[in-house]
Amino acid sequence: MHLSEVMTIVIAFHGSGYKTFKEFYTMHVLPGWHQAFPNLVSYTRFVELMPWCLMLLCCFLHTRTGEITGISFIDSTPINVCHNCRAHSHKVFKGLVKWGKNSVGWHFGFKLHLIINDCGELLAFSLTPANVDDRKPVPNMTRDLIGKLFGDRGYISQKLFEELYERGLQLVTKSKKRMKNRLVKLIDKILLRKRAVIESVNDHLKNICQIEHSRHRSPFNFLVNLMAGLAAYTYLPKKPSIDIYPKDLPALPPAIF
């Protein structure tokens, strides 16, 4: 099989609704896709071919990024590799994953950092161990972005704000309780309240595109699964998005928007 065919089948799985790739390949692809893929191989052989398409998947995913609109949202979500009670005996990702903690609790695995635009399209992503600070990968992820970047309180940093501002990107976050009050434009307050759109994107990635499960047997196949899931998300006909442009509000002054 060609690597392009392997990529197509792997991406198709994430939009198929099947819970496991083995079930999808043996019950759907092998019986019904011979006409489209005449050189189909067995399931075992296909799993052996999957790591070889990792680099091509990464390159292809970069061609599927969205348009820079000047309004971006950033967030991170945990990618667990096993249940917490089995972390002490986990061996597949030994030395690659760490313990991390968020508002939900402790988790063992990786952390996926995402940046999207107001249309729900992916702009940038980064994968780190779960214990990495949310602010660390931001400079590299935002190299090509301009406009405004909205994040939660975990991204508050004067140094990071100044670094991004010099490049034409303004980082906007909510203030902590003990911070001094500051003037914020009305449109920035509105967009901060709309930041939950990226939480919906994370939900789509995990529950529809299935980028997270605990059945991985090699780091390379984990990365293939993750890249294919992100690529499958870009093909969703309806993505979480916000509509902030005034249509029926002629009484409001244009400067607000």
JSON list of N, CA, C and O in Angstrom, two decimals, residues 1-16 21 24-25 28-29 33 36-37 40 46 50 53 56-57 60 224 228-229 231-232 235:
[
{"chain": "A", "resi": 1, "resn": "MET", "atom": "N", "xyz": [0.83, -1.20, 0.00]},
{"chain": "A", "resi": 1, "resn": "MET", "atom": "CA", "xyz": [0.00, 0.00, 0.00]},
{"chain": "A", "resi": 1, "resn": "MET", "atom": "C", "xyz": [0.87, 1.26, 0.00]},
{"chain": "A", "resi": 1, "resn": "MET", "atom": "O", "xyz": [1.96, 1.27, 0.57]},
{"chain": "A", "resi": 2, "resn": "HIS", "atom": "N", "xyz": [0.36, 2.30, -0.64]},
{"chain": "A", "resi": 2, "resn": "HIS", "atom": "CA", "xyz": [1.05, 3.59, -0.61]},
{"chain": "A", "resi": 2, "resn": "HIS", "atom": "C", "xyz": [0.78, 4.26, 0.73]},
{"chain": "A", "resi": 2, "resn": "HIS", "atom": "O", "xyz": [-0.26, 4.06, 1.36]},
{"chain": "A", "resi": 3, "resn": "LEU", "atom": "N", "xyz": [1.72, 5.11, 1.15]},
{"chain": "A", "resi": 3, "resn": "LEU", "atom": "CA", "xyz": [1.55, 5.80, 2.42]},
{"chain": "A", "resi": 3, "resn": "LEU", "atom": "C", "xyz": [0.35, 6.76, 2.38]},
{"chain": "A", "resi": 3, "resn": "LEU", "atom": "O", "xyz": [-0.29, 7.00, 3.40]},
{"chain": "A", "resi": 4, "resn": "SER", "atom": "N", "xyz": [0.05, 7.29, 1.21]},
{"chain": "A", "resi": 4, "resn": "SER", "atom": "CA", "xyz": [-1.12, 8.15, 1.09]},
{"chain": "A", "resi": 4, "resn": "SER", "atom": "C", "xyz": [-2.41, 7.37, 1.38]},
{"chain": "A", "resi": 4, "resn": "SER", "atom": "O", "xyz": [-3.36, 7.92, 1.97]},
{"chain": "A", "resi": 5, "resn": "GLU", "atom": "N", "xyz": [-2.45, 6.11, 1.00]},
{"chain": "A", "resi": 5, "resn": "GLU", "atom": "CA", "xyz": [-3.62, 5.28, 1.28]},
{"chain": "A", "resi": 5, "resn": "GLU", "atom": "C", "xyz": [-3.71, 4.98, 2.78]},
{"chain": "A", "resi": 5, "resn": "GLU", "atom": "O", "xyz": [-4.81, 4.97, 3.36]},
{"chain": "A", "resi": 6, "resn": "VAL", "atom": "N", "xyz": [-2.57, 4.74, 3.41]},
{"chain": "A", "resi": 6, "resn": "VAL", "atom": "CA", "xyz": [-2.55, 4.51, 4.86]},
{"chain": "A", "resi": 6, "resn": "VAL", "atom": "C", "xyz": [-3.06, 5.76, 5.59]},
{"chain": "A", "resi": 6, "resn": "VAL", "atom": "O", "xyz": [-3.88, 5.67, 6.51]},
{"chain": "A", "resi": 7, "resn": "MET", "atom": "N", "xyz": [-2.59, 6.93, 5.16]},
{"chain": "A", "resi": 7, "resn": "MET", "atom": "CA", "xyz": [-3.04, 8.18, 5.78]},
{"chain": "A", "resi": 7, "resn": "MET", "atom": "C", "xyz": [-4.54, 8.36, 5.62]},
{"chain": "A", "resi": 7, "resn": "MET", "atom": "O", "xyz": [-5.24, 8.75, 6.57]},
{"chain": "A", "resi": 8, "resn": "THR", "atom": "N", "xyz": [-5.07, 8.07, 4.44]},
{"chain": "A", "resi": 8, "resn": "THR", "atom": "CA", "xyz": [-6.50, 8.26, 4.19]},
{"chain": "A", "resi": 8, "resn": "THR", "atom": "C", "xyz": [-7.33, 7.38, 5.10]},
{"chain": "A", "resi": 8, "resn": "THR", "atom": "O", "xyz": [-8.34, 7.82, 5.68]},
{"chain": "A", "resi": 9, "resn": "ILE", "atom": "N", "xyz": [-6.94, 6.13, 5.25]},
{"chain": "A", "resi": 9, "resn": "ILE", "atom": "CA", "xyz": [-7.70, 5.20, 6.08]},
{"chain": "A", "resi": 9, "resn": "ILE", "atom": "C", "xyz": [-7.62, 5.59, 7.55]},
{"chain": "A", "resi": 9, "resn": "ILE", "atom": "O", "xyz": [-8.62, 5.54, 8.28]},
{"chain": "A", "resi": 10, "resn": "VAL", "atom": "N", "xyz": [-6.44, 6.00, 7.99]},
{"chain": "A", "resi": 10, "resn": "VAL", "atom": "CA", "xyz": [-6.27, 6.39, 9.40]},
{"chain": "A", "resi": 10, "resn": "VAL", "atom": "C", "xyz": [-7.12, 7.62, 9.72]},
{"chain": "A", "resi": 10, "resn": "VAL", "atom": "O", "xyz": [-7.78, 7.69, 10.77]},
{"chain": "A", "resi": 11, "resn": "ILE", "atom": "N", "xyz": [-7.13, 8.60, 8.82]},
{"chain": "A", "resi": 11, "resn": "ILE", "atom": "CA", "xyz": [-7.93, 9.81, 9.05]},
{"chain": "A", "resi": 11, "resn": "ILE", "atom": "C", "xyz": [-9.42, 9.47, 8.99]},
{"chain": "A", "resi": 11, "resn": "ILE", "atom": "O", "xyz": [-10.22, 9.99, 9.77]},
{"chain": "A", "resi": 12, "resn": "ALA", "atom": "N", "xyz": [-9.80, 8.59, 8.07]},
{"chain": "A", "resi": 12, "resn": "ALA", "atom": "CA", "xyz": [-11.21, 8.21, 7.94]},
{"chain": "A", "resi": 12, "resn": "ALA", "atom": "C", "xyz": [-11.74, 7.54, 9.20]},
{"chain": "A", "resi": 12, "resn": "ALA", "atom": "O", "xyz": [-12.91, 7.70, 9.55]},
{"chain": "A", "resi": 13, "resn": "PHE", "atom": "N", "xyz": [-10.88, 6.80, 9.91]},
{"chain": "A", "resi": 13, "resn": "PHE", "atom": "CA", "xyz": [-11.32, 6.15, 11.15]},
{"chain": "A", "resi": 13, "resn": "PHE", "atom": "C", "xyz": [-11.83, 7.16, 12.16]},
{"chain": "A", "resi": 13, "resn": "PHE", "atom": "O", "xyz": [-12.84, 6.94, 12.84]},
{"chain": "A", "resi": 14, "resn": "HIS", "atom": "N", "xyz": [-11.18, 8.31, 12.26]},
{"chain": "A", "resi": 14, "resn": "HIS", "atom": "CA", "xyz": [-11.53, 9.29, 13.28]},
{"chain": "A", "resi": 14, "resn": "HIS", "atom": "C", "xyz": [-12.85, 10.01, 12.99]},
{"chain": "A", "resi": 14, "resn": "HIS", "atom": "O", "xyz": [-13.36, 10.72, 13.85]},
{"chain": "A", "resi": 15, "resn": "GLY", "atom": "N", "xyz": [-13.37, 9.82, 11.81]},
{"chain": "A", "resi": 15, "resn": "GLY", "atom": "CA", "xyz": [-14.68, 10.37, 11.52]},
{"chain": "A", "resi": 15, "resn": "GLY", "atom": "C", "xyz": [-15.72, 9.31, 11.28]},
{"chain": "A", "resi": 15, "resn": "GLY", "atom": "O", "xyz": [-16.83, 9.60, 10.82]},
{"chain": "A", "resi": 16, "resn": "SER", "atom": "N", "xyz": [-15.39, 8.06, 11.59]},
{"chain": "A", "resi": 16, "resn": "SER", "atom": "CA", "xyz": [-16.27, 6.94, 11.27]},
{"chain": "A", "resi": 16, "resn": "SER", "atom": "C", "xyz": [-17.28, 6.62, 12.36]},
{"chain": "A", "resi": 16, "resn": "SER", "atom": "O", "xyz": [-18.32, 6.01, 12.10]},
{"chain": "A", "resi": 21, "resn": "PHE", "atom": "N", "xyz": [-9.84, 1.08, 16.26]},
{"chain": "A", "resi": 21, "resn": "PHE", "atom": "CA", "xyz": [-9.39, 1.02, 14.87]},
{"chain": "A", "resi": 21, "resn": "PHE", "atom": "C", "xyz": [-9.46, -0.41, 14.33]},
{"chain": "A", "resi": 21, "resn": "PHE", "atom": "O", "xyz": [-9.74, -0.62, 13.15]},
{"chain": "A", "resi": 24, "resn": "PHE", "atom": "N", "xyz": [-12.92, -1.00, 13.09]},
{"chain": "A", "resi": 24, "resn": "PHE", "atom": "CA", "xyz": [-13.15, -0.22, 11.87]},
{"chain": "A", "resi": 24, "resn": "PHE", "atom": "C", "xyz": [-12.49, -0.88, 10.67]},
{"chain": "A", "resi": 24, "resn": "PHE", "atom": "O", "xyz": [-13.10, -1.01, 9.59]},
{"chain": "A", "resi": 25, "resn": "TYR", "atom": "N", "xyz": [-11.25, -1.35, 10.83]},
{"chain": "A", "resi": 25, "resn": "TYR", "atom": "CA", "xyz": [-10.51, -1.90, 9.70]},
{"chain": "A", "resi": 25, "resn": "TYR", "atom": "C", "xyz": [-11.03, -3.27, 9.29]},
{"chain": "A", "resi": 25, "resn": "TYR", "atom": "O", "xyz": [-11.19, -3.56, 8.10]},
{"chain": "A", "resi": 28, "resn": "HIS", "atom": "N", "xyz": [-15.18, -2.84, 8.47]},
{"chain": "A", "resi": 28, "resn": "HIS", "atom": "CA", "xyz": [-15.64, -1.82, 7.53]},
{"chain": "A", "resi": 28, "resn": "HIS", "atom": "C", "xyz": [-14.73, -1.68, 6.31]},
{"chain": "A", "resi": 28, "resn": "HIS", "atom": "O", "xyz": [-15.20, -1.67, 5.17]},
{"chain": "A", "resi": 29, "resn": "VAL", "atom": "N", "xyz": [-13.42, -1.55, 6.56]},
{"chain": "A", "resi": 29, "resn": "VAL", "atom": "CA", "xyz": [-12.49, -1.33, 5.45]},
{"chain": "A", "resi": 29, "resn": "VAL", "atom": "C", "xyz": [-12.28, -2.59, 4.62]},
{"chain": "A", "resi": 29, "resn": "VAL", "atom": "O", "xyz": [-12.45, -2.57, 3.39]},
{"chain": "A", "resi": 33, "resn": "TRP", "atom": "N", "xyz": [-14.04, -1.75, 1.16]},
{"chain": "A", "resi": 33, "resn": "TRP", "atom": "CA", "xyz": [-13.22, -0.71, 0.52]},
{"chain": "A", "resi": 33, "resn": "TRP", "atom": "C", "xyz": [-12.20, -1.26, -0.47]},
{"chain": "A", "resi": 33, "resn": "TRP", "atom": "O", "xyz": [-11.26, -0.57, -0.84]},
{"chain": "A", "resi": 36, "resn": "ALA", "atom": "N", "xyz": [-11.81, 0.84, -3.72]},
{"chain": "A", "resi": 36, "resn": "ALA", "atom": "CA", "xyz": [-11.05, 2.08, -3.59]},
{"chain": "A", "resi": 36, "resn": "ALA", "atom": "C", "xyz": [-9.58, 1.83, -3.24]},
{"chain": "A", "resi": 36, "resn": "ALA", "atom": "O", "xyz": [-8.70, 2.61, -3.65]},
{"chain": "A", "resi": 37, "resn": "PHE", "atom": "N", "xyz": [-9.33, 0.74, -2.51]},
{"chain": "A", "resi": 37, "resn": "PHE", "atom": "CA", "xyz": [-7.96, 0.40, -2.11]},
{"chain": "A", "resi": 37, "resn": "PHE", "atom": "C", "xyz": [-7.69, -1.05, -2.52]},
{"chain": "A", "resi": 37, "resn": "PHE", "atom": "O", "xyz": [-7.85, -1.98, -1.71]},
{"chain": "A", "resi": 40, "resn": "LEU", "atom": "N", "xyz": [-5.21, -3.62, -0.32]},
{"chain": "A", "resi": 40, "resn": "LEU", "atom": "CA", "xyz": [-5.40, -3.69, 1.13]},
{"chain": "A", "resi": 40, "resn": "LEU", "atom": "C", "xyz": [-4.63, -4.87, 1.73]},
{"chain": "A", "resi": 40, "resn": "LEU", "atom": "O", "xyz": [-4.59, -5.96, 1.15]},
{"chain": "A", "resi": 46, "resn": "PHE", "atom": "N", "xyz": [-1.11, -3.63, 8.44]},
{"chain": "A", "resi": 46, "resn": "PHE", "atom": "CA", "xyz": [-1.47, -2.22, 8.39]},
{"chain": "A", "resi": 46, "resn": "PHE", "atom": "C", "xyz": [-0.95, -1.48, 9.62]},
{"chain": "A", "resi": 46, "resn": "PHE", "atom": "O", "xyz": [-0.46, -0.35, 9.51]},
{"chain": "A", "resi": 50, "resn": "MET", "atom": "N", "xyz": [1.60, 1.95, 9.81]},
{"chain": "A", "resi": 50, "resn": "MET", "atom": "CA", "xyz": [1.12, 3.24, 10.32]},
{"chain": "A", "resi": 50, "resn": "MET", "atom": "C", "xyz": [2.24, 4.19, 10.76]},
{"chain": "A", "resi": 50, "resn": "MET", "atom": "O", "xyz": [2.19, 5.38, 10.43]},
{"chain": "A", "resi": 53, "resn": "CYS", "atom": "N", "xyz": [3.85, 6.72, 8.18]},
{"chain": "A", "resi": 53, "resn": "CYS", "atom": "CA", "xyz": [3.15, 7.89, 7.62]},
{"chain": "A", "resi": 53, "resn": "CYS", "atom": "C", "xyz": [3.10, 9.05, 8.60]},
{"chain": "A", "resi": 53, "resn": "CYS", "atom": "O", "xyz": [2.40, 10.04, 8.34]},
{"chain": "A", "resi": 56, "resn": "LEU", "atom": "N", "xyz": [4.49, 12.41, 7.16]},
{"chain": "A", "resi": 56, "resn": "LEU", "atom": "CA", "xyz": [3.59, 12.92, 6.12]},
{"chain": "A", "resi": 56, "resn": "LEU", "atom": "C", "xyz": [2.31, 13.47, 6.74]},
{"chain": "A", "resi": 56, "resn": "LEU", "atom": "O", "xyz": [1.76, 14.47, 6.26]},
{"chain": "A", "resi": 57, "resn": "LEU", "atom": "N", "xyz": [1.83, 12.83, 7.80]},
{"chain": "A", "resi": 57, "resn": "LEU", "atom": "CA", "xyz": [0.64, 13.33, 8.48]},
{"chain": "A", "resi": 57, "resn": "LEU", "atom": "C", "xyz": [0.90, 14.71, 9.09]},
{"chain": "A", "resi": 57, "resn": "LEU", "atom": "O", "xyz": [0.03, 15.60, 9.02]},
{"chain": "A", "resi": 60, "resn": "PHE", "atom": "N", "xyz": [0.95, 17.19, 6.26]},
{"chain": "A", "resi": 60, "resn": "PHE", "atom": "CA", "xyz": [-0.40, 17.39, 5.73]},
{"chain": "A", "resi": 60, "resn": "PHE", "atom": "C", "xyz": [-1.25, 18.22, 6.68]},
{"chain": "A", "resi": 60, "resn": "PHE", "atom": "O", "xyz": [-2.02, 19.08, 6.25]},
{"chain": "A", "resi": 224, "resn": "VAL", "atom": "N", "xyz": [0.58, 8.99, 15.54]},
{"chain": "A", "resi": 224, "resn": "VAL", "atom": "CA", "xyz": [-0.23, 8.84, 14.32]},
{"chain": "A", "resi": 224, "resn": "VAL", "atom": "C", "xyz": [-1.70, 9.04, 14.63]},
{"chain": "A", "resi": 224, "resn": "VAL", "atom": "O", "xyz": [-2.44, 9.73, 13.91]},
{"chain": "A", "resi": 228, "resn": "ALA", "atom": "N", "xyz": [-3.79, 12.15, 13.08]},
{"chain": "A", "resi": 228, "resn": "ALA", "atom": "CA", "xyz": [-4.94, 11.80, 12.25]},
{"chain": "A", "resi": 228, "resn": "ALA", "atom": "C", "xyz": [-6.23, 12.35, 12.84]},
{"chain": "A", "resi": 228, "resn": "ALA", "atom": "O", "xyz": [-7.12, 12.79, 12.11]},
{"chain": "A", "resi": 229, "resn": "GLY", "atom": "N", "xyz": [-6.34, 12.35, 14.18]},
{"chain": "A", "resi": 229, "resn": "GLY", "atom": "CA", "xyz": [-7.53, 12.90, 14.82]},
{"chain": "A", "resi": 229, "resn": "GLY", "atom": "C", "xyz": [-7.64, 14.40, 14.60]},
{"chain": "A", "resi": 229, "resn": "GLY", "atom": "O", "xyz": [-8.73, 14.93, 14.34]},
{"chain": "A", "resi": 231, "resn": "ALA", "atom": "N", "xyz": [-6.33, 16.01, 12.04]},
{"chain": "A", "resi": 231, "resn": "ALA", "atom": "CA", "xyz": [-6.66, 16.18, 10.62]},
{"chain": "A", "resi": 231, "resn": "ALA", "atom": "C", "xyz": [-8.13, 15.91, 10.36]},
{"chain": "A", "resi": 231, "resn": "ALA", "atom": "O", "xyz": [-8.78, 16.61, 9.57]},
{"chain": "A", "resi": 232, "resn": "ALA", "atom": "N", "xyz": [-8.67, 14.87, 11.02]},
{"chain": "A", "resi": 232, "resn": "ALA", "atom": "CA", "xyz": [-10.09, 14.56, 10.84]},
{"chain": "A", "resi": 232, "resn": "ALA", "atom": "C", "xyz": [-10.97, 15.70, 11.34]},
{"chain": "A", "resi": 232, "resn": "ALA", "atom": "O", "xyz": [-12.03, 15.98, 10.77]},
{"chain": "A", "resi": 235, "resn": "TYR", "atom": "N", "xyz": [-11.87, 18.41, 8.89]},
{"chain": "A", "resi": 235, "resn": "TYR", "atom": "CA", "xyz": [-12.86, 18.06, 7.86]},
{"chain": "A", "resi": 235, "resn": "TYR", "atom": "C", "xyz": [-14.30, 18.08, 8.40]},
{"chain": "A", "resi": 235, "resn": "TYR", "atom": "O", "xyz": [-15.23, 17.83, 7.62]}
]
